[in-house]
XYZ file of C-alpha atoms in Angstrom:
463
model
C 91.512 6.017 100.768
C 92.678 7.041 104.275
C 93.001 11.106 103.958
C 95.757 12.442 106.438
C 94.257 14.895 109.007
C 94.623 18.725 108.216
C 97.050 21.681 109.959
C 94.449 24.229 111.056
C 96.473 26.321 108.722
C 95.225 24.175 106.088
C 91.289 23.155 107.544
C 91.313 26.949 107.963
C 91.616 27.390 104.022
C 89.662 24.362 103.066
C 86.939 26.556 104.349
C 87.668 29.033 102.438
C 87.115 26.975 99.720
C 84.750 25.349 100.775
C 82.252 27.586 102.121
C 82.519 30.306 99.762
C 82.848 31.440 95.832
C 86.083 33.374 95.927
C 88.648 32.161 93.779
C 91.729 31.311 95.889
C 95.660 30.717 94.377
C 96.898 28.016 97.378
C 100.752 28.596 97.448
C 103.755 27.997 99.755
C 107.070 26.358 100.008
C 107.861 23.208 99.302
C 107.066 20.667 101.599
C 103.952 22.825 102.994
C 100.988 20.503 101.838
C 99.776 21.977 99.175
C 98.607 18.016 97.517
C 97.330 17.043 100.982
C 95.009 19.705 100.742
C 93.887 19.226 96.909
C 93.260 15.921 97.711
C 90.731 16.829 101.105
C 89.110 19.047 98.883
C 88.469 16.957 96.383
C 86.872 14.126 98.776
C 85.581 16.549 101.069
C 83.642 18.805 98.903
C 79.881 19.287 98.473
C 80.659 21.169 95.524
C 80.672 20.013 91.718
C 84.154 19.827 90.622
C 86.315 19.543 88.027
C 90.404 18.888 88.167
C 92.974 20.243 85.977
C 95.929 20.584 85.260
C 98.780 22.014 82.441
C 99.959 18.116 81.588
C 99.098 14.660 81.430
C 101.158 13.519 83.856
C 100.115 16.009 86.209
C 96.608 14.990 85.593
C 97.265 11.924 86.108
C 98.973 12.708 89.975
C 95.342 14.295 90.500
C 93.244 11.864 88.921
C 91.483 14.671 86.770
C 91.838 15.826 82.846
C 94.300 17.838 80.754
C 93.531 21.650 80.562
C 93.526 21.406 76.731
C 90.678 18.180 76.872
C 88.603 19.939 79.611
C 87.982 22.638 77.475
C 88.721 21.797 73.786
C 91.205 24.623 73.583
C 93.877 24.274 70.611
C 97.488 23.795 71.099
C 99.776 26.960 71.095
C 98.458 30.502 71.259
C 94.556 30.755 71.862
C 94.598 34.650 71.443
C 91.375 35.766 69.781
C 90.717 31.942 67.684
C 87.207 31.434 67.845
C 86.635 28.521 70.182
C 84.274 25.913 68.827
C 82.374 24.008 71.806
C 79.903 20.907 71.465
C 76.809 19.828 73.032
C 78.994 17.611 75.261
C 81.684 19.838 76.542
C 78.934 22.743 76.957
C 77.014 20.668 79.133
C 80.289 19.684 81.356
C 81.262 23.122 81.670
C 77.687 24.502 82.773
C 77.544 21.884 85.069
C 80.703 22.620 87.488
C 80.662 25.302 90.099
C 84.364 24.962 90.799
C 87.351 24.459 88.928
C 90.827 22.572 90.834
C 93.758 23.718 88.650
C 96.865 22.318 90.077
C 100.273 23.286 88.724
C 98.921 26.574 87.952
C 102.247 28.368 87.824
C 103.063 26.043 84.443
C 99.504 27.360 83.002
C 100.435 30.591 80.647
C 98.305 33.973 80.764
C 97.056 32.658 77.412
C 95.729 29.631 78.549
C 94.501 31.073 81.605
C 92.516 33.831 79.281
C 91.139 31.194 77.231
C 90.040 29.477 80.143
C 87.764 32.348 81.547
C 86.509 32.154 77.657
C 85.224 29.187 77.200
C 83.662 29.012 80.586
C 81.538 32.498 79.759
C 81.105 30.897 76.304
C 79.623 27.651 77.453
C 77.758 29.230 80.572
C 76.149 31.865 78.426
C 77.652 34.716 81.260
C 80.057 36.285 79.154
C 80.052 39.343 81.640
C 81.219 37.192 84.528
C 84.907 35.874 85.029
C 85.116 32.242 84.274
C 81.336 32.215 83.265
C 80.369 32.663 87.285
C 82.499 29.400 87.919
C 84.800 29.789 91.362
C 88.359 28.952 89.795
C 91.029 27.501 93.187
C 94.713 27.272 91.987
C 97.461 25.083 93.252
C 100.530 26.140 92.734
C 104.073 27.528 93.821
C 105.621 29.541 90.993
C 108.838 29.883 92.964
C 109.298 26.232 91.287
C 107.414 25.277 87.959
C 107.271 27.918 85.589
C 104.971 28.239 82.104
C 107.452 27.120 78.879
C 107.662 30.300 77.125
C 106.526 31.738 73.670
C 108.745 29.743 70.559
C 109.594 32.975 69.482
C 108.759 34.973 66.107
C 104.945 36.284 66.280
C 103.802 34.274 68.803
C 106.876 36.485 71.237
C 105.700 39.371 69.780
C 101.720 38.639 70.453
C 102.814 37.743 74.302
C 104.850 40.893 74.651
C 102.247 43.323 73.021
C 99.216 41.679 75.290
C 100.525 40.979 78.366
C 102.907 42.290 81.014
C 104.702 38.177 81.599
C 103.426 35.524 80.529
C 102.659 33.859 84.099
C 98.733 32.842 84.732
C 98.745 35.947 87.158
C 99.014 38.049 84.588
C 96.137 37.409 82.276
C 93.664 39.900 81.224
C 91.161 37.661 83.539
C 92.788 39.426 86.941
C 93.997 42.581 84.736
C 94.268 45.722 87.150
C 96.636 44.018 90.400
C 97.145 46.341 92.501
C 97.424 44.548 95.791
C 95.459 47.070 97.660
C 92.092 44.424 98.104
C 90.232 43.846 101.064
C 90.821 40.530 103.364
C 94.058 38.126 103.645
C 96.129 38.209 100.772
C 93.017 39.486 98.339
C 94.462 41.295 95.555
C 91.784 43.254 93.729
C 92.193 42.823 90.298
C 89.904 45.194 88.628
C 86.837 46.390 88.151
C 85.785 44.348 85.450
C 88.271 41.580 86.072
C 88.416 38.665 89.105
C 89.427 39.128 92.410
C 92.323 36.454 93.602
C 93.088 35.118 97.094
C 96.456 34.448 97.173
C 97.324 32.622 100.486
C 100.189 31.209 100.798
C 100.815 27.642 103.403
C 103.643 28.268 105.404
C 104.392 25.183 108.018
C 106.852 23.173 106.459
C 106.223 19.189 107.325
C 109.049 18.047 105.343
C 112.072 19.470 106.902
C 112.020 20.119 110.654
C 115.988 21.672 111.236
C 115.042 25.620 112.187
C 118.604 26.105 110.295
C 117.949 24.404 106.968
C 114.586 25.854 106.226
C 115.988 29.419 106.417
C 118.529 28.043 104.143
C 115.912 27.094 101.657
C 113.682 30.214 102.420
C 117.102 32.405 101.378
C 117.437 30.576 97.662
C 113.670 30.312 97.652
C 114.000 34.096 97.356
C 117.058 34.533 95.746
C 118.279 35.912 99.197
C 121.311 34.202 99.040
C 124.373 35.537 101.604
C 127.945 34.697 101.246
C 127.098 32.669 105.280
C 124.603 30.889 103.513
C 126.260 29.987 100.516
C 129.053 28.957 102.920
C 127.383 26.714 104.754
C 125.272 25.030 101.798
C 128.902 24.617 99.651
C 130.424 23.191 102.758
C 127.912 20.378 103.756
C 127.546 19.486 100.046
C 131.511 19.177 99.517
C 132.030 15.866 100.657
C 131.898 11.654 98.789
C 129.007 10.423 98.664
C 129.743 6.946 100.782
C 128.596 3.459 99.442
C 125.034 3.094 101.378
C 125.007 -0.427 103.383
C 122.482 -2.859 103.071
C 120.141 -1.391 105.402
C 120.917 2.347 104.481
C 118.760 4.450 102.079
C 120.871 4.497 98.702
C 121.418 8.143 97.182
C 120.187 9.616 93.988
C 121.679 12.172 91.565
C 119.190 15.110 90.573
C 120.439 16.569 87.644
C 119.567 19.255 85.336
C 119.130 17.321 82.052
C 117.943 14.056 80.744
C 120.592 13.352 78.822
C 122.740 13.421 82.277
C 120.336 11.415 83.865
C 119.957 8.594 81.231
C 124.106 8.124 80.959
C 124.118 7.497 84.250
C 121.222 5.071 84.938
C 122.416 3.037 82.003
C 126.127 2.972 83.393
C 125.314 1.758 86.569
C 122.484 -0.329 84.893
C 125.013 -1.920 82.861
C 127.869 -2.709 85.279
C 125.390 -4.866 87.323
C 125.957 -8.359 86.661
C 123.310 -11.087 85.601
C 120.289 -10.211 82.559
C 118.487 -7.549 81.851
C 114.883 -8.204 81.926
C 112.551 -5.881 80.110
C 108.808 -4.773 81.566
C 106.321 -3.875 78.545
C 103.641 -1.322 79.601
C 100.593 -2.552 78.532
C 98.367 0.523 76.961
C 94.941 0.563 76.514
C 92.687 3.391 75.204
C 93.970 7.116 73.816
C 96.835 7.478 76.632
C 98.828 10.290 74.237
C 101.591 9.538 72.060
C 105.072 9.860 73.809
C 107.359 8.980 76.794
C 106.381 12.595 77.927
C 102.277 11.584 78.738
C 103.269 8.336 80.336
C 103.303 7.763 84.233
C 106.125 5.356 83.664
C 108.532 4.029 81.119
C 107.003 2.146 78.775
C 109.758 -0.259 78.687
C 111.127 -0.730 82.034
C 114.476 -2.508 81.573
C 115.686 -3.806 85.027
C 117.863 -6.021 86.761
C 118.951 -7.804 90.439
C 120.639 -5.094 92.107
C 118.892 -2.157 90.107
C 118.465 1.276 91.957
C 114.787 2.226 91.454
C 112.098 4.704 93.076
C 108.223 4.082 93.146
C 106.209 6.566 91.302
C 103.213 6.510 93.313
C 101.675 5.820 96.649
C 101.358 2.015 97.820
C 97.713 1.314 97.784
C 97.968 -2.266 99.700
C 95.259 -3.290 102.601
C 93.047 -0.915 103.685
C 94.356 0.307 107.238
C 97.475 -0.801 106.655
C 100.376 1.504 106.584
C 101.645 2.059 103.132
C 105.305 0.366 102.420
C 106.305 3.168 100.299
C 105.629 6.140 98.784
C 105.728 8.632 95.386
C 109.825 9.062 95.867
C 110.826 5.990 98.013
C 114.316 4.662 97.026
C 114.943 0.896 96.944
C 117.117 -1.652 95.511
C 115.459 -5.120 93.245
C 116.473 -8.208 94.736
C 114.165 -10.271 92.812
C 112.171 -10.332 89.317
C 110.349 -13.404 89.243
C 107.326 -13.963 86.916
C 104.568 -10.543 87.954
C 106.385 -9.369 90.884
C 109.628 -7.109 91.239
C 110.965 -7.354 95.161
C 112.521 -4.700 96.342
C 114.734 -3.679 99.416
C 113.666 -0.766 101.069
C 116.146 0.070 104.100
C 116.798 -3.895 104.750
C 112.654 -4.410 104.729
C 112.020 -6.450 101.265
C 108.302 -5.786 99.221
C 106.935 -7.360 96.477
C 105.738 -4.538 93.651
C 103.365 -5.826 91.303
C 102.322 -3.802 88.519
C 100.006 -0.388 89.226
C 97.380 0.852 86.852
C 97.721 4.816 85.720
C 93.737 5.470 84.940
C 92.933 8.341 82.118
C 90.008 10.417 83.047
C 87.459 12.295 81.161
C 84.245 14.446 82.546
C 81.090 13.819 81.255
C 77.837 15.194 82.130
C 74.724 12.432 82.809
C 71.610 14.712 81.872
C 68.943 12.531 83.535
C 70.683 13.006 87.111
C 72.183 16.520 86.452
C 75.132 15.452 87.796
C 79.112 15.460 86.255
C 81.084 12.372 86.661
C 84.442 10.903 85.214
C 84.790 8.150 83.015
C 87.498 5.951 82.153
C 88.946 6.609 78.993
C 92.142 5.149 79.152
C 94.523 2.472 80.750
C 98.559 2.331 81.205
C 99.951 -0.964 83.751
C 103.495 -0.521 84.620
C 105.537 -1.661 87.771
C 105.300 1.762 89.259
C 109.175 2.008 89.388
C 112.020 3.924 87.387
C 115.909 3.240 87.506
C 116.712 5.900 89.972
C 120.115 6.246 90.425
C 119.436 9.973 89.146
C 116.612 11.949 87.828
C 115.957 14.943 86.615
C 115.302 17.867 88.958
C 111.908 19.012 87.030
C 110.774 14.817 87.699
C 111.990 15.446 91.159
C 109.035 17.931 91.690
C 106.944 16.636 95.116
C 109.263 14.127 96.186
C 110.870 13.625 99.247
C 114.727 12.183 99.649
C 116.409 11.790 102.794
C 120.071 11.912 100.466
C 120.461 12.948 97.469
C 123.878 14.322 95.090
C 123.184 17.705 93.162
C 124.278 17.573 89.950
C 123.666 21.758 88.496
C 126.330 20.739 85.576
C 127.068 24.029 83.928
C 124.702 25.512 85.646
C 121.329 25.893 86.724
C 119.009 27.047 83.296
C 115.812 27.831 84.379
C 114.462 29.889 87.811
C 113.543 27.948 90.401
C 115.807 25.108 89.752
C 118.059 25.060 92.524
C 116.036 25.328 94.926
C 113.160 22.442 93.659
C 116.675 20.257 93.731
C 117.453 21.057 97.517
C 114.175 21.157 99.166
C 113.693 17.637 98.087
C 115.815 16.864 100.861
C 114.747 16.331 104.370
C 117.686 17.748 106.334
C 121.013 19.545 105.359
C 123.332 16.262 106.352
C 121.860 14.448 103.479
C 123.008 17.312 100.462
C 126.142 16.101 98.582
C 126.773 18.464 95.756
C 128.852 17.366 92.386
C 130.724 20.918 92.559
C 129.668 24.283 94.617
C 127.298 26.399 94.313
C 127.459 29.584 92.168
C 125.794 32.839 92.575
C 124.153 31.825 88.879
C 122.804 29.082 90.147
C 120.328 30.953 92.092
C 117.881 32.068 89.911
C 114.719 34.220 90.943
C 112.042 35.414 88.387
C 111.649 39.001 88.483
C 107.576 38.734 87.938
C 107.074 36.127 90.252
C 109.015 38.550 92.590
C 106.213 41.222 91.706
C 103.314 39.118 92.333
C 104.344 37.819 95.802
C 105.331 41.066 97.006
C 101.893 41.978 96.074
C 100.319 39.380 97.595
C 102.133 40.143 100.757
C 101.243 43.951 100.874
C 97.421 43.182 100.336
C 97.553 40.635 103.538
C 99.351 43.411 105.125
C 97.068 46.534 104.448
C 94.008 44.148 105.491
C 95.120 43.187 108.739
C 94.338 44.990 111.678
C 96.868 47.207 113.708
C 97.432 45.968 117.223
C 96.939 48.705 119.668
């Protein structure tokens, strides 16, 4: 695989990485690169590695393992349970010197705390954070955010141990006070971890000076009556029929329920059959349309608004046809193949393999590798006249209609819905904008600011 070149913003904190132990939290707005530089890392490195992350599917986008497999942690609160480890995930965990989390801001302090556990546990160091391991965090909490306690004890646990129940603040970095040493260090105790937080700031997927401090404002929850103005006024308009050689539109919306009326209306008015695509599943791939890359029945038909779910991977050299969030339009389902129109340019899709990974440690060469523990094969496509703002997460649309509903549940959520978009011409919104719909969390407020005040006490005064 062809990697894309860096930003010296980003080769700048690849070395960081890279060429040192501290453990790093890689942040920024959306758009910023945070994937492209995972993904350097991870092909780059002379390190021993091991990916992460809070879900399957997101393990899946990163070709690692599940948090909870990695590490044979139990489901729901770890607290103080005893953590039982075999010979086989001991040697794994002994064997990495870094650990790639991505979509840290969904991993809870509790999980995060259980994580520097079992790495002192297995690596025998229990005086050492993460058991001497360097820990590098991908992340932007401004968007995803942990699901919180059920309620009933395990409330009352999180709220007696910790001050939120975001990964920053777990007892492993207890003590912020964003008075460390070097760019955006916050020292975190004596006896706890010290965090680079450094956040990527050039934007590659919007270029309009105007719209980014749009998005910066309800990134923040900075929100002026001008802004809201302008953002209600763009949005209030039809969304016009898209021509045969014009990118159609999608609906983000904040529920599935939303979501699935309306790809099975439009689904249904097309004319001619439906055809059905069985995913074909081999090994332990999880139980549930949740773990799945893809639906496991894909029901399409001629005419059929769809978006790929992952990168073309045709010829080497070859420029890919699509990507993770292109919008097309089937034409044809013939035998294997789907074809389908991407502004007026026709491809034929055949169906993609999602790969399961699981570390395992070879002891004759001292060396950790993954293995292959389970298969899904899917046409990589979904109906896609809407989807769901949280499955929205990392693409890109050039149009798209924002559908908040009764309004937007959850911080973060308006503004994952309109950075998706490329430029402010291509926002249609399904009513306006309300000041509720702009939803900041408090603690994620906290942590930033720190962040910013320990890059700003460690840079030098110009004189």
């Amino acid at each position: 695989m062809t990697l894309p070149a860096l930003s010296p913003e980003q080769l700048e904190l690849f070395r960081l990485i890279e060429d040192t132990a501290s453990h790093v939290f890689v942040t920024g707005r959306a758009g910023t690169g945070k994937s492209t530089l995972l993904q350097h890392f991870a092909a780059s490195t002379s390190k021993t590695i091991a990916i992460c992350a809070p879900t399957g599917v997101a393990a899946l986008n990163v070709e690692g393992q599940t948090i909870h497999s990695l590490f044979r942690l139990p489901i729901g609160l770890i607290a103080d349970t005893e953590l039982t480890q075999n010979d086989a995930t001991r040697r794994i965990l002994k064997a990495i010197d870094t650990l790639v989390i991505d979509e840290v801001s969904m991993v809870n302090a509790d999980l995060m705390d259980g994580i520097d556990r079992a790495l002192r546990q297995a690596r025998g160091k229990r005086a050492a954070p993460f058991g001497g391991v360097q820990v590098v965090m991908f992340g932007d909490p401004y968007q995803l955010a942990p699901v919180p306690p059920r309620g009933g004890d395990e409330l009352r646990y999180v709220r007696d141990h910790y001050r939120s129940f975001w990964f920053f603040d777990a007892k492993v970095w207890a003590g912020a006070s964003g008075d460390g040493e070097g760019d955006g260090l916050i020292d975190l105790g004596r006896h706890g971890a010290e965090l680079h937080v450094r956040e990527l700031r050039h934007i590659h997927r919007q270029s309009d000076a105007g719209f980014k401090a749009m998005l910066n404002a309800v990134r923040y929850g900075r929100v002026t009556a001008e802004i809201a103005g302008a953002l209600n006024a763009a949005g209030a308009r039809t969304p016009p029929e898209p021509g045969p050689a014009e990118t159609p539109i999608i609906t983000l919306a904040t529920r599935n329920d939303i979501v699935n009326t309306i790809n099975r209306r439009h689904l249904t008015a097309l004319a001619g059959r439906e055809q059905t695509a069985q995913a074909e599943i081999s090994g332990d791939f999880g139980k549930g349309e949740a773990n799945y890359p893809a639906d496991s029945e894909l029901k399409l038909k001629v005419g059929a608004q769809v978006m790929f779910l992952r990168n073309d991977t045709g010829a080497q050299g070859d420029p890919p046809r699509w990507v993770n969030g292109t919008i097309g339009t089937v034409t044809r389902i013939l035998g294997g193949t789907v074809r389908v129109d991407i502004d007026g340019e026709e491809v034929d899709v055949e169906p993609a393999v999602w790969e399961r990974y699981r570390y395992a440690y070879n002891p004759g060469s001292r060396t950790l590798s993954r293995e292959v523990v389970a298969e899904f094969t899917q046409f990589p496509l979904r109906l896609a006249w809407a989807v769901t703002i949280h499955k929205s997460q990392g693409k890109t649309y050039d149009r798209a209609i924002i559908d908040l509903g009764s309004g937007a549940f959850a911080p973060g959520q308006t503004y994952v819905a309109l950075s998706r978009l490329t430029t402010l011409d291509g926002l249609y919104l399904s009513r306006p904008l309300r000041p509720s719909d702009i939803r900041v969390d408090p603690d994620v407020t906290r942590f930033m600011r720190q962040a910013w005040e320990a890059q700003q006490a460690s840079t030098p005064a110009v004189t």
